Amino acid sequence: MHDPVLVVHGGAWAIPDDMVEAHLKGVRSAMAAGWRALERGGTALDAVEEAVVIMEDDETFDAGRGSFLNRDGKVQLDALIMDGSTLRTGGVGCVEHLRNPVRAARKILSESPHVYFVADGAEKFASEHGIPLCENGDLIIPREIERLREFQSRLTSESQEDARDLFAPTISHDTVGAVALDSKGNIAAATSTGGTLNKAPGRLGDSSLIGCGCYADNKSAAASTTGWGEPIMKLVLAKWAADRVLAGNLPEWAAAEAINYLESRLNGHGGMILLDARGHYGIAHNTPRMAWAVKTANREHVAIEHHT
Ligand code: ASP
């Protein structure tokens, strides 16, 4: 028997003071839901799924309802879930009619010989497996319509060079994720996102790509990342960090090194949670803030800052 561990995050960026409370509340609720799953004897997979569902349902975050809008004013969602004991994985990309993409990803993991479904095919698979579809409009909230309008009007009035500010650490990165260790000693990870503001339709980020925004292998580690997705995927950052754990390093060190590498190699910004099958975990980010929560048998901690 192993003592369970659960770590969740709700994005890494310069979370403004007036949004701190909502982020803390969101990651706390996600942690509680994931922990309940573990207490009921659920697996690490169950725990990360339940934790992520809570944050997809919470409009604070860039996942599920309340996500950033793409260039066409639509919500387009990506999610991945991975089981470290079997390496079974389920991912969805560019879905527009699912409230909880992580639920569809879990169904793919457990009921499909395939790993990854995108767009209409993903929605068809979900609906055939009992997951109801919704209107894209059900995922859109006024705050995001306004945010897109404001961003697009700035784009037309400023040079393309300035538009790169989109990827500055001050810009919202509210992707959500969780990593867990269950009492059988298995680890799992899940990540869910609405991607980046004003993204081109069909753009897929790192979050739902194996080894980039999410990864889990009992032999190394479970990871979930957030931040500007293009640099993260070029560096296959979640796997990069897991490989350092496999080589004998502690997750705390490997997560910090991964974020250092992201910045030094590609000037990327973001954050990572990393957990090994012995229950060691790491939390790192190079953004001013990152919303995270961790729970073990003897520790519960919810925070918005964690300097590495
Ligand atoms: N990594 C996500 C993406 O690029 C965005 C985020 O973490 O907020 O799609």
PDB file of C-alpha atoms in Angstrom, residues 9-306:
ATOM      1  CA  HIS A   9      -2.663  23.271 -11.153  1.00  0.00           C
ATOM      2  CA  GLY A  10      -4.840  25.971 -12.629  1.00  0.00           C
ATOM      3  CA  GLY A  11      -2.462  27.829 -14.874  1.00  0.00           C
ATOM      4  CA  ALA A  12       0.738  29.871 -14.622  1.00  0.00           C
ATOM      5  CA  TRP A  13       0.898  33.589 -15.419  1.00  0.00           C
ATOM      6  CA  ALA A  14       0.691  36.946 -13.656  1.00  0.00           C
ATOM      7  CA  ILE A  15      -2.635  36.107 -12.030  1.00  0.00           C
ATOM      8  CA  PRO A  16      -3.943  39.522 -10.936  1.00  0.00           C
ATOM      9  CA  ASP A  17      -4.746  40.142  -7.272  1.00  0.00           C
ATOM     10  CA  ASP A  18      -8.481  40.296  -7.922  1.00  0.00           C
ATOM     11  CA  MET A  19      -8.410  36.822  -9.476  1.00  0.00           C
ATOM     12  CA  VAL A  20      -6.296  35.152  -6.810  1.00  0.00           C
ATOM     13  CA  GLU A  21      -9.210  34.048  -4.650  1.00  0.00           C
ATOM     14  CA  ALA A  22     -11.080  32.445  -7.559  1.00  0.00           C
ATOM     15  CA  HIS A  23      -7.966  30.524  -8.587  1.00  0.00           C
ATOM     16  CA  LEU A  24      -7.301  29.317  -5.054  1.00  0.00           C
ATOM     17  CA  LYS A  25     -10.924  28.276  -4.639  1.00  0.00           C
ATOM     18  CA  GLY A  26     -10.834  26.451  -7.968  1.00  0.00           C
ATOM     19  CA  VAL A  27      -7.701  24.429  -7.300  1.00  0.00           C
ATOM     20  CA  ARG A  28      -8.883  23.689  -3.746  1.00  0.00           C
ATOM     21  CA  SER A  29     -12.185  22.266  -5.041  1.00  0.00           C
ATOM     22  CA  ALA A  30     -10.355  20.265  -7.700  1.00  0.00           C
ATOM     23  CA  MET A  31      -8.003  18.854  -5.075  1.00  0.00           C
ATOM     24  CA  ALA A  32     -10.930  17.893  -2.862  1.00  0.00           C
ATOM     25  CA  ALA A  33     -12.722  16.098  -5.715  1.00  0.00           C
ATOM     26  CA  GLY A  34      -9.605  14.210  -6.762  1.00  0.00           C
ATOM     27  CA  TRP A  35      -8.867  13.269  -3.184  1.00  0.00           C
ATOM     28  CA  ARG A  36     -12.411  11.966  -2.650  1.00  0.00           C
ATOM     29  CA  ALA A  37     -11.871   9.663  -5.628  1.00  0.00           C
ATOM     30  CA  LEU A  38      -8.654   8.355  -4.061  1.00  0.00           C
ATOM     31  CA  GLU A  39     -10.322   7.898  -0.661  1.00  0.00           C
ATOM     32  CA  ARG A  40     -13.112   5.870  -2.253  1.00  0.00           C
ATOM     33  CA  GLY A  41     -10.404   3.502  -3.486  1.00  0.00           C
ATOM     34  CA  GLY A  42     -10.344   5.042  -6.957  1.00  0.00           C
ATOM     35  CA  THR A  43      -7.273   4.913  -9.144  1.00  0.00           C
ATOM     36  CA  ALA A  44      -4.861   7.711  -9.908  1.00  0.00           C
ATOM     37  CA  LEU A  45      -6.663   7.985 -13.262  1.00  0.00           C
ATOM     38  CA  ASP A  46      -9.991   8.512 -11.506  1.00  0.00           C
ATOM     39  CA  ALA A  47      -8.443  11.181  -9.306  1.00  0.00           C
ATOM     40  CA  VAL A  48      -6.924  13.227 -12.121  1.00  0.00           C
ATOM     41  CA  GLU A  49     -10.119  12.968 -14.172  1.00  0.00           C
ATOM     42  CA  GLU A  50     -12.331  14.152 -11.306  1.00  0.00           C
ATOM     43  CA  ALA A  51      -9.963  16.980 -10.389  1.00  0.00           C
ATOM     44  CA  VAL A  52      -9.806  18.233 -13.970  1.00  0.00           C
ATOM     45  CA  VAL A  53     -13.591  18.035 -14.453  1.00  0.00           C
ATOM     46  CA  ILE A  54     -14.042  20.465 -11.541  1.00  0.00           C
ATOM     47  CA  MET A  55     -11.707  22.989 -13.147  1.00  0.00           C
ATOM     48  CA  GLU A  56     -13.277  22.513 -16.607  1.00  0.00           C
ATOM     49  CA  ASP A  57     -16.612  23.400 -15.013  1.00  0.00           C
ATOM     50  CA  ASP A  58     -15.128  26.441 -13.272  1.00  0.00           C
ATOM     51  CA  GLU A  59     -15.229  29.527 -15.509  1.00  0.00           C
ATOM     52  CA  THR A  60     -12.128  30.899 -13.800  1.00  0.00           C
ATOM     53  CA  PHE A  61      -9.966  28.635 -15.919  1.00  0.00           C
ATOM     54  CA  ASP A  62      -9.085  28.295 -19.590  1.00  0.00           C
ATOM     55  CA  ALA A  63     -10.679  24.852 -19.870  1.00  0.00           C
ATOM     56  CA  GLY A  64     -14.248  23.822 -20.641  1.00  0.00           C
ATOM     57  CA  ARG A  65     -16.791  26.646 -20.330  1.00  0.00           C
ATOM     58  CA  GLY A  66     -15.138  30.034 -19.976  1.00  0.00           C
ATOM     59  CA  SER A  67     -12.131  29.175 -22.156  1.00  0.00           C
ATOM     60  CA  PHE A  68     -10.349  31.644 -24.404  1.00  0.00           C
ATOM     61  CA  LEU A  69     -11.949  32.147 -27.796  1.00  0.00           C
ATOM     62  CA  ASN A  70     -10.157  31.383 -31.031  1.00  0.00           C
ATOM     63  CA  ARG A  71      -9.829  33.859 -33.898  1.00  0.00           C
ATOM     64  CA  ASP A  72     -13.353  32.999 -35.074  1.00  0.00           C
ATOM     65  CA  GLY A  73     -14.882  33.568 -31.667  1.00  0.00           C
ATOM     66  CA  LYS A  74     -15.332  29.879 -30.885  1.00  0.00           C
ATOM     67  CA  VAL A  75     -14.188  27.726 -27.990  1.00  0.00           C
ATOM     68  CA  GLN A  76     -11.947  24.892 -29.197  1.00  0.00           C
ATOM     69  CA  LEU A  77     -10.752  22.483 -26.533  1.00  0.00           C
ATOM     70  CA  ASP A  78      -7.890  19.981 -26.147  1.00  0.00           C
ATOM     71  CA  ALA A  79      -7.340  17.409 -23.378  1.00  0.00           C
ATOM     72  CA  LEU A  80      -5.221  14.370 -22.580  1.00  0.00           C
ATOM     73  CA  ILE A  81      -5.252  11.738 -19.847  1.00  0.00           C
ATOM     74  CA  MET A  82      -2.555   9.094 -19.348  1.00  0.00           C
ATOM     75  CA  ASP A  83      -2.215   6.050 -17.130  1.00  0.00           C
ATOM     76  CA  GLY A  84       1.322   5.496 -15.866  1.00  0.00           C
ATOM     77  CA  SER A  85       0.814   1.810 -15.096  1.00  0.00           C
ATOM     78  CA  THR A  86      -0.195   0.723 -18.623  1.00  0.00           C
ATOM     79  CA  LEU A  87       0.749   3.799 -20.666  1.00  0.00           C
ATOM     80  CA  ARG A  88      -2.790   3.753 -21.992  1.00  0.00           C
ATOM     81  CA  THR A  89      -3.731   7.239 -23.111  1.00  0.00           C
ATOM     82  CA  GLY A  90      -6.724   9.145 -24.433  1.00  0.00           C
ATOM     83  CA  GLY A  91      -6.641  12.533 -26.094  1.00  0.00           C
ATOM     84  CA  VAL A  92      -9.016  14.883 -27.860  1.00  0.00           C
ATOM     85  CA  GLY A  93      -8.115  17.934 -29.902  1.00  0.00           C
ATOM     86  CA  CYS A  94     -10.080  20.846 -31.368  1.00  0.00           C
ATOM     87  CA  VAL A  95     -13.421  19.774 -29.922  1.00  0.00           C
ATOM     88  CA  GLU A  96     -16.163  22.382 -29.859  1.00  0.00           C
ATOM     89  CA  HIS A  97     -19.156  20.602 -28.356  1.00  0.00           C
ATOM     90  CA  LEU A  98     -17.913  18.921 -25.178  1.00  0.00           C
ATOM     91  CA  ARG A  99     -18.261  20.473 -21.748  1.00  0.00           C
ATOM     92  CA  ASN A 100     -15.718  18.101 -20.260  1.00  0.00           C
ATOM     93  CA  PRO A 101     -13.159  17.028 -22.850  1.00  0.00           C
ATOM     94  CA  VAL A 102     -11.262  15.068 -20.190  1.00  0.00           C
ATOM     95  CA  ARG A 103     -14.279  12.729 -19.854  1.00  0.00           C
ATOM     96  CA  ALA A 104     -14.096  11.990 -23.572  1.00  0.00           C
ATOM     97  CA  ALA A 105     -10.334  11.490 -23.295  1.00  0.00           C
ATOM     98  CA  ARG A 106     -10.902   8.979 -20.491  1.00  0.00           C
ATOM     99  CA  LYS A 107     -13.412   7.064 -22.623  1.00  0.00           C
ATOM    100  CA  ILE A 108     -10.871   6.903 -25.436  1.00  0.00           C
ATOM    101  CA  LEU A 109      -8.267   5.608 -23.008  1.00  0.00           C
ATOM    102  CA  SER A 110     -10.537   2.887 -21.694  1.00  0.00           C
ATOM    103  CA  GLU A 111     -12.681   1.975 -24.688  1.00  0.00           C
ATOM    104  CA  SER A 112     -10.750   2.613 -27.873  1.00  0.00           C
ATOM    105  CA  PRO A 113      -7.729   0.930 -29.453  1.00  0.00           C
ATOM    106  CA  HIS A 114      -6.779   4.423 -30.633  1.00  0.00           C
ATOM    107  CA  VAL A 115      -5.148   7.143 -28.566  1.00  0.00           C
ATOM    108  CA  TYR A 116      -6.231  10.384 -30.154  1.00  0.00           C
ATOM    109  CA  PHE A 117      -9.364  11.760 -31.771  1.00  0.00           C
ATOM    110  CA  VAL A 118      -9.858  15.268 -33.132  1.00  0.00           C
ATOM    111  CA  ALA A 119     -12.736  17.574 -34.025  1.00  0.00           C
ATOM    112  CA  ASP A 120     -15.931  15.909 -35.350  1.00  0.00           C
ATOM    113  CA  GLY A 121     -14.509  12.397 -34.976  1.00  0.00           C
ATOM    114  CA  ALA A 122     -13.790  13.026 -31.295  1.00  0.00           C
ATOM    115  CA  GLU A 123     -17.290  14.364 -30.717  1.00  0.00           C
ATOM    116  CA  LYS A 124     -18.844  11.423 -32.568  1.00  0.00           C
ATOM    117  CA  PHE A 125     -16.815   8.994 -30.446  1.00  0.00           C
ATOM    118  CA  ALA A 126     -17.865  10.803 -27.261  1.00  0.00           C
ATOM    119  CA  SER A 127     -21.520  10.843 -28.185  1.00  0.00           C
ATOM    120  CA  GLU A 128     -21.465   7.152 -29.163  1.00  0.00           C
ATOM    121  CA  HIS A 129     -20.016   6.443 -25.726  1.00  0.00           C
ATOM    122  CA  GLY A 130     -22.711   8.237 -23.778  1.00  0.00           C
ATOM    123  CA  ILE A 131     -21.179  11.700 -23.414  1.00  0.00           C
ATOM    124  CA  PRO A 132     -23.713  14.409 -24.294  1.00  0.00           C
ATOM    125  CA  LEU A 133     -22.733  17.106 -26.775  1.00  0.00           C
ATOM    126  CA  CYS A 134     -23.430  20.789 -26.165  1.00  0.00           C
ATOM    127  CA  GLU A 135     -23.648  23.905 -28.302  1.00  0.00           C
ATOM    128  CA  ASN A 136     -20.396  25.826 -28.723  1.00  0.00           C
ATOM    129  CA  GLY A 137     -22.285  28.831 -27.397  1.00  0.00           C
ATOM    130  CA  ASP A 138     -22.809  26.991 -24.101  1.00  0.00           C
ATOM    131  CA  LEU A 139     -19.027  27.168 -23.587  1.00  0.00           C
ATOM    132  CA  ILE A 140     -18.717  30.900 -24.290  1.00  0.00           C
ATOM    133  CA  ILE A 141     -19.015  33.542 -21.574  1.00  0.00           C
ATOM    134  CA  PRO A 142     -19.233  37.364 -21.939  1.00  0.00           C
ATOM    135  CA  ARG A 143     -15.831  37.901 -20.288  1.00  0.00           C
ATOM    136  CA  GLU A 144     -14.168  36.008 -23.134  1.00  0.00           C
ATOM    137  CA  ILE A 145     -16.131  37.753 -25.888  1.00  0.00           C
ATOM    138  CA  GLU A 146     -14.875  41.026 -24.457  1.00  0.00           C
ATOM    139  CA  ARG A 147     -11.308  39.740 -24.052  1.00  0.00           C
ATOM    140  CA  LEU A 148     -11.172  38.628 -27.692  1.00  0.00           C
ATOM    141  CA  ARG A 149     -12.693  41.873 -28.937  1.00  0.00           C
ATOM    142  CA  GLU A 150     -10.156  43.878 -26.973  1.00  0.00           C
ATOM    143  CA  PHE A 151      -7.244  41.723 -28.149  1.00  0.00           C
ATOM    144  CA  GLN A 152      -8.275  41.827 -31.802  1.00  0.00           C
ATOM    145  CA  SER A 153      -8.730  45.581 -31.756  1.00  0.00           C
ATOM    146  CA  ARG A 154      -5.218  45.925 -30.325  1.00  0.00           C
ATOM    147  CA  LEU A 155      -3.901  43.656 -33.068  1.00  0.00           C
ATOM    148  CA  THR A 156      -5.213  45.876 -35.800  1.00  0.00           C
ATOM    149  CA  SER A 157      -3.847  48.988 -34.175  1.00  0.00           C
ATOM    150  CA  GLU A 158      -0.387  47.624 -33.265  1.00  0.00           C
ATOM    151  CA  SER A 159       2.359  45.930 -35.210  1.00  0.00           C
ATOM    152  CA  GLN A 160       2.620  42.141 -35.448  1.00  0.00           C
ATOM    153  CA  GLU A 161       5.749  42.436 -33.310  1.00  0.00           C
ATOM    154  CA  ASP A 162       3.698  43.718 -30.413  1.00  0.00           C
ATOM    155  CA  ALA A 163       1.242  40.895 -30.881  1.00  0.00           C
ATOM    156  CA  ARG A 164       3.948  38.573 -29.555  1.00  0.00           C
ATOM    157  CA  ASP A 165       3.056  39.944 -26.159  1.00  0.00           C
ATOM    158  CA  LEU A 166       0.370  37.288 -26.244  1.00  0.00           C
ATOM    159  CA  PHE A 167       3.043  34.917 -25.053  1.00  0.00           C
ATOM    160  CA  ALA A 168       4.463  37.115 -22.336  1.00  0.00           C
ATOM    161  CA  PRO A 169       4.233  35.717 -18.810  1.00  0.00           C
ATOM    162  CA  THR A 170       1.673  38.358 -17.963  1.00  0.00           C
ATOM    163  CA  ILE A 171      -0.870  36.938 -20.404  1.00  0.00           C
ATOM    164  CA  SER A 172      -3.366  34.504 -18.996  1.00  0.00           C
ATOM    165  CA  HIS A 173      -2.461  30.828 -19.098  1.00  0.00           C
ATOM    166  CA  ASP A 174      -5.231  29.129 -17.218  1.00  0.00           C
ATOM    167  CA  THR A 175      -4.889  25.600 -18.546  1.00  0.00           C
ATOM    168  CA  VAL A 176      -5.651  23.030 -15.861  1.00  0.00           C
ATOM    169  CA  GLY A 177      -4.024  19.750 -14.925  1.00  0.00           C
ATOM    170  CA  ALA A 178      -3.518  17.108 -12.272  1.00  0.00           C
ATOM    171  CA  VAL A 179      -1.088  14.317 -11.376  1.00  0.00           C
ATOM    172  CA  ALA A 180      -1.852  11.603  -8.830  1.00  0.00           C
ATOM    173  CA  LEU A 181      -0.391   8.563  -7.089  1.00  0.00           C
ATOM    174  CA  ASP A 182      -2.876   5.972  -5.826  1.00  0.00           C
ATOM    175  CA  SER A 183      -2.655   3.388  -3.060  1.00  0.00           C
ATOM    176  CA  LYS A 184      -1.570   0.693  -5.527  1.00  0.00           C
ATOM    177  CA  GLY A 185       1.473   2.760  -6.443  1.00  0.00           C
ATOM    178  CA  ASN A 186       0.257   3.827  -9.873  1.00  0.00           C
ATOM    179  CA  ILE A 187       0.533   7.367 -11.218  1.00  0.00           C
ATOM    180  CA  ALA A 188      -1.544   9.233 -13.816  1.00  0.00           C
ATOM    181  CA  ALA A 189      -1.788  12.685 -15.357  1.00  0.00           C
ATOM    182  CA  ALA A 190      -4.410  14.792 -17.115  1.00  0.00           C
ATOM    183  CA  THR A 191      -4.358  18.222 -18.770  1.00  0.00           C
ATOM    184  CA  SER A 192      -7.235  20.218 -20.289  1.00  0.00           C
ATOM    185  CA  THR A 193      -7.255  23.565 -22.071  1.00  0.00           C
ATOM    186  CA  GLY A 194      -9.010  26.034 -24.302  1.00  0.00           C
ATOM    187  CA  GLY A 195      -5.583  26.890 -25.722  1.00  0.00           C
ATOM    188  CA  THR A 196      -4.347  30.382 -26.401  1.00  0.00           C
ATOM    189  CA  LEU A 197      -6.357  33.534 -26.991  1.00  0.00           C
ATOM    190  CA  ASN A 198      -7.133  34.311 -30.653  1.00  0.00           C
ATOM    191  CA  LYS A 199      -5.531  31.060 -31.833  1.00  0.00           C
ATOM    192  CA  ALA A 200      -6.122  30.072 -35.440  1.00  0.00           C
ATOM    193  CA  PRO A 201      -8.967  27.568 -35.794  1.00  0.00           C
ATOM    194  CA  GLY A 202      -7.491  24.069 -35.794  1.00  0.00           C
ATOM    195  CA  ARG A 203      -4.387  25.101 -33.833  1.00  0.00           C
ATOM    196  CA  LEU A 204      -3.465  22.406 -31.362  1.00  0.00           C
ATOM    197  CA  GLY A 205      -1.365  23.281 -28.334  1.00  0.00           C
ATOM    198  CA  ASP A 206       0.947  21.243 -26.159  1.00  0.00           C
ATOM    199  CA  SER A 207      -1.666  20.342 -23.546  1.00  0.00           C
ATOM    200  CA  SER A 208      -3.151  17.330 -25.278  1.00  0.00           C
ATOM    201  CA  LEU A 209       0.044  16.046 -26.895  1.00  0.00           C
ATOM    202  CA  ILE A 210       1.681  13.074 -25.202  1.00  0.00           C
ATOM    203  CA  GLY A 211       4.950  14.060 -23.594  1.00  0.00           C
ATOM    204  CA  CYS A 212       4.421  17.778 -24.188  1.00  0.00           C
ATOM    205  CA  GLY A 213       1.619  19.043 -21.946  1.00  0.00           C
ATOM    206  CA  CYS A 214       0.950  15.751 -20.227  1.00  0.00           C
ATOM    207  CA  TYR A 215       2.724  12.462 -19.571  1.00  0.00           C
ATOM    208  CA  ALA A 216       2.631   9.538 -17.140  1.00  0.00           C
ATOM    209  CA  ASP A 217       4.791   6.455 -16.742  1.00  0.00           C
ATOM    210  CA  ASN A 218       5.170   4.605 -13.443  1.00  0.00           C
ATOM    211  CA  LYS A 219       8.843   4.096 -14.279  1.00  0.00           C
ATOM    212  CA  SER A 220       9.542   7.819 -14.458  1.00  0.00           C
ATOM    213  CA  ALA A 221       6.905  10.413 -13.558  1.00  0.00           C
ATOM    214  CA  ALA A 222       3.524  11.998 -14.225  1.00  0.00           C
ATOM    215  CA  ALA A 223       3.575  15.564 -15.512  1.00  0.00           C
ATOM    216  CA  SER A 224       1.171  18.319 -16.497  1.00  0.00           C
ATOM    217  CA  THR A 225       2.309  21.637 -17.948  1.00  0.00           C
ATOM    218  CA  THR A 226       0.822  25.032 -18.685  1.00  0.00           C
ATOM    219  CA  GLY A 227       2.116  28.043 -20.542  1.00  0.00           C
ATOM    220  CA  TRP A 228       2.833  29.072 -24.085  1.00  0.00           C
ATOM    221  CA  GLY A 229       2.294  25.785 -25.881  1.00  0.00           C
ATOM    222  CA  GLU A 230       4.490  26.139 -28.952  1.00  0.00           C
ATOM    223  CA  PRO A 231       7.845  26.168 -27.097  1.00  0.00           C
ATOM    224  CA  ILE A 232       6.613  23.473 -24.679  1.00  0.00           C
ATOM    225  CA  MET A 233       5.759  21.109 -27.516  1.00  0.00           C
ATOM    226  CA  LYS A 234       8.995  21.763 -29.408  1.00  0.00           C
ATOM    227  CA  LEU A 235      10.900  20.640 -26.323  1.00  0.00           C
ATOM    228  CA  VAL A 236       8.537  17.713 -25.531  1.00  0.00           C
ATOM    229  CA  LEU A 237       8.812  19.152 -22.065  1.00  0.00           C
ATOM    230  CA  ALA A 238       6.724  16.764 -19.943  1.00  0.00           C
ATOM    231  CA  LYS A 239       8.707  13.769 -21.226  1.00  0.00           C
ATOM    232  CA  TRP A 240      11.944  15.735 -20.906  1.00  0.00           C
ATOM    233  CA  ALA A 241      11.228  16.176 -17.196  1.00  0.00           C
ATOM    234  CA  ALA A 242      10.052  12.563 -16.728  1.00  0.00           C
ATOM    235  CA  ASP A 243      13.299  11.327 -18.319  1.00  0.00           C
ATOM    236  CA  ARG A 244      15.293  13.268 -15.726  1.00  0.00           C
ATOM    237  CA  VAL A 245      13.343  11.500 -12.978  1.00  0.00           C
ATOM    238  CA  LEU A 246      13.992   8.135 -14.654  1.00  0.00           C
ATOM    239  CA  ALA A 247      17.694   9.025 -14.567  1.00  0.00           C
ATOM    240  CA  GLY A 248      17.490   9.259 -10.769  1.00  0.00           C
ATOM    241  CA  ASN A 249      16.687  12.908 -10.083  1.00  0.00           C
ATOM    242  CA  LEU A 250      13.969  14.111  -7.775  1.00  0.00           C
ATOM    243  CA  PRO A 251      10.839  15.598  -9.384  1.00  0.00           C
ATOM    244  CA  GLU A 252      11.422  18.843  -7.517  1.00  0.00           C
ATOM    245  CA  TRP A 253      14.739  19.286  -9.309  1.00  0.00           C
ATOM    246  CA  ALA A 254      13.497  17.959 -12.658  1.00  0.00           C
ATOM    247  CA  ALA A 255      10.474  20.289 -12.755  1.00  0.00           C
ATOM    248  CA  ALA A 256      12.659  23.305 -11.998  1.00  0.00           C
ATOM    249  CA  GLU A 257      15.216  22.224 -14.608  1.00  0.00           C
ATOM    250  CA  ALA A 258      12.479  21.725 -17.205  1.00  0.00           C
ATOM    251  CA  ILE A 259      11.209  25.267 -16.698  1.00  0.00           C
ATOM    252  CA  ASN A 260      14.783  26.619 -16.796  1.00  0.00           C
ATOM    253  CA  TYR A 261      15.305  24.725 -20.055  1.00  0.00           C
ATOM    254  CA  LEU A 262      12.047  26.116 -21.484  1.00  0.00           C
ATOM    255  CA  GLU A 263      13.242  29.630 -20.780  1.00  0.00           C
ATOM    256  CA  SER A 264      16.899  29.266 -21.735  1.00  0.00           C
ATOM    257  CA  ARG A 265      16.283  27.319 -24.952  1.00  0.00           C
ATOM    258  CA  LEU A 266      13.202  29.040 -26.364  1.00  0.00           C
ATOM    259  CA  ASN A 267      12.407  31.918 -24.047  1.00  0.00           C
ATOM    260  CA  GLY A 268       9.241  30.042 -23.108  1.00  0.00           C
ATOM    261  CA  HIS A 269       7.134  30.711 -20.036  1.00  0.00           C
ATOM    262  CA  GLY A 270       4.917  28.414 -18.061  1.00  0.00           C
ATOM    263  CA  GLY A 271       4.691  25.953 -15.238  1.00  0.00           C
ATOM    264  CA  MET A 272       4.799  22.250 -14.458  1.00  0.00           C
ATOM    265  CA  ILE A 273       3.673  19.786 -11.808  1.00  0.00           C
ATOM    266  CA  LEU A 274       5.629  16.529 -11.645  1.00  0.00           C
ATOM    267  CA  LEU A 275       5.122  13.438  -9.469  1.00  0.00           C
ATOM    268  CA  ASP A 276       6.927  10.112  -9.266  1.00  0.00           C
ATOM    269  CA  ALA A 277       5.609   6.735  -8.148  1.00  0.00           C
ATOM    270  CA  ARG A 278       7.323   7.094  -4.758  1.00  0.00           C
ATOM    271  CA  GLY A 279       5.251  10.178  -4.008  1.00  0.00           C
ATOM    272  CA  HIS A 280       7.932  12.804  -4.558  1.00  0.00           C
ATOM    273  CA  TYR A 281       6.623  15.834  -6.373  1.00  0.00           C
ATOM    274  CA  GLY A 282       7.841  19.073  -7.889  1.00  0.00           C
ATOM    275  CA  ILE A 283       6.107  22.342  -8.750  1.00  0.00           C
ATOM    276  CA  ALA A 284       7.880  24.925 -10.881  1.00  0.00           C
ATOM    277  CA  HIS A 285       7.077  28.003 -12.944  1.00  0.00           C
ATOM    278  CA  ASN A 286       8.848  31.031 -14.350  1.00  0.00           C
ATOM    279  CA  THR A 287       5.719  33.176 -14.387  1.00  0.00           C
ATOM    280  CA  PRO A 288       4.912  35.530 -11.508  1.00  0.00           C
ATOM    281  CA  ARG A 289       2.219  33.184 -10.225  1.00  0.00           C
ATOM    282  CA  MET A 290       0.876  29.671 -10.657  1.00  0.00           C
ATOM    283  CA  ALA A 291      -2.276  28.332  -9.005  1.00  0.00           C
ATOM    284  CA  TRP A 292      -1.606  24.920  -7.480  1.00  0.00           C
ATOM    285  CA  ALA A 293      -2.688  22.600  -4.697  1.00  0.00           C
ATOM    286  CA  VAL A 294      -1.194  19.463  -3.230  1.00  0.00           C
ATOM    287  CA  LYS A 295      -2.571  16.856  -0.858  1.00  0.00           C
ATOM    288  CA  THR A 296      -0.840  13.903   0.796  1.00  0.00           C
ATOM    289  CA  ALA A 297      -1.752  11.798   3.825  1.00  0.00           C
ATOM    290  CA  ASN A 298      -0.230  14.447   6.132  1.00  0.00           C
ATOM    291  CA  ARG A 299      -0.092  17.634   4.099  1.00  0.00           C
ATOM    292  CA  GLU A 300      -2.557  19.869   2.328  1.00  0.00           C
ATOM    293  CA  HIS A 301      -1.375  23.042   0.693  1.00  0.00           C
ATOM    294  CA  VAL A 302      -3.026  25.475  -1.691  1.00  0.00           C
ATOM    295  CA  ALA A 303      -0.988  28.341  -3.117  1.00  0.00           C
ATOM    296  CA  ILE A 304      -0.590  30.825  -5.904  1.00  0.00           C
ATOM    297  CA  GLU A 305       3.128  31.460  -5.674  1.00  0.00           C
ATOM    298  CA  HIS A 306       5.972  29.028  -5.611  1.00  0.00           C
TER     299      HIS A 306
END
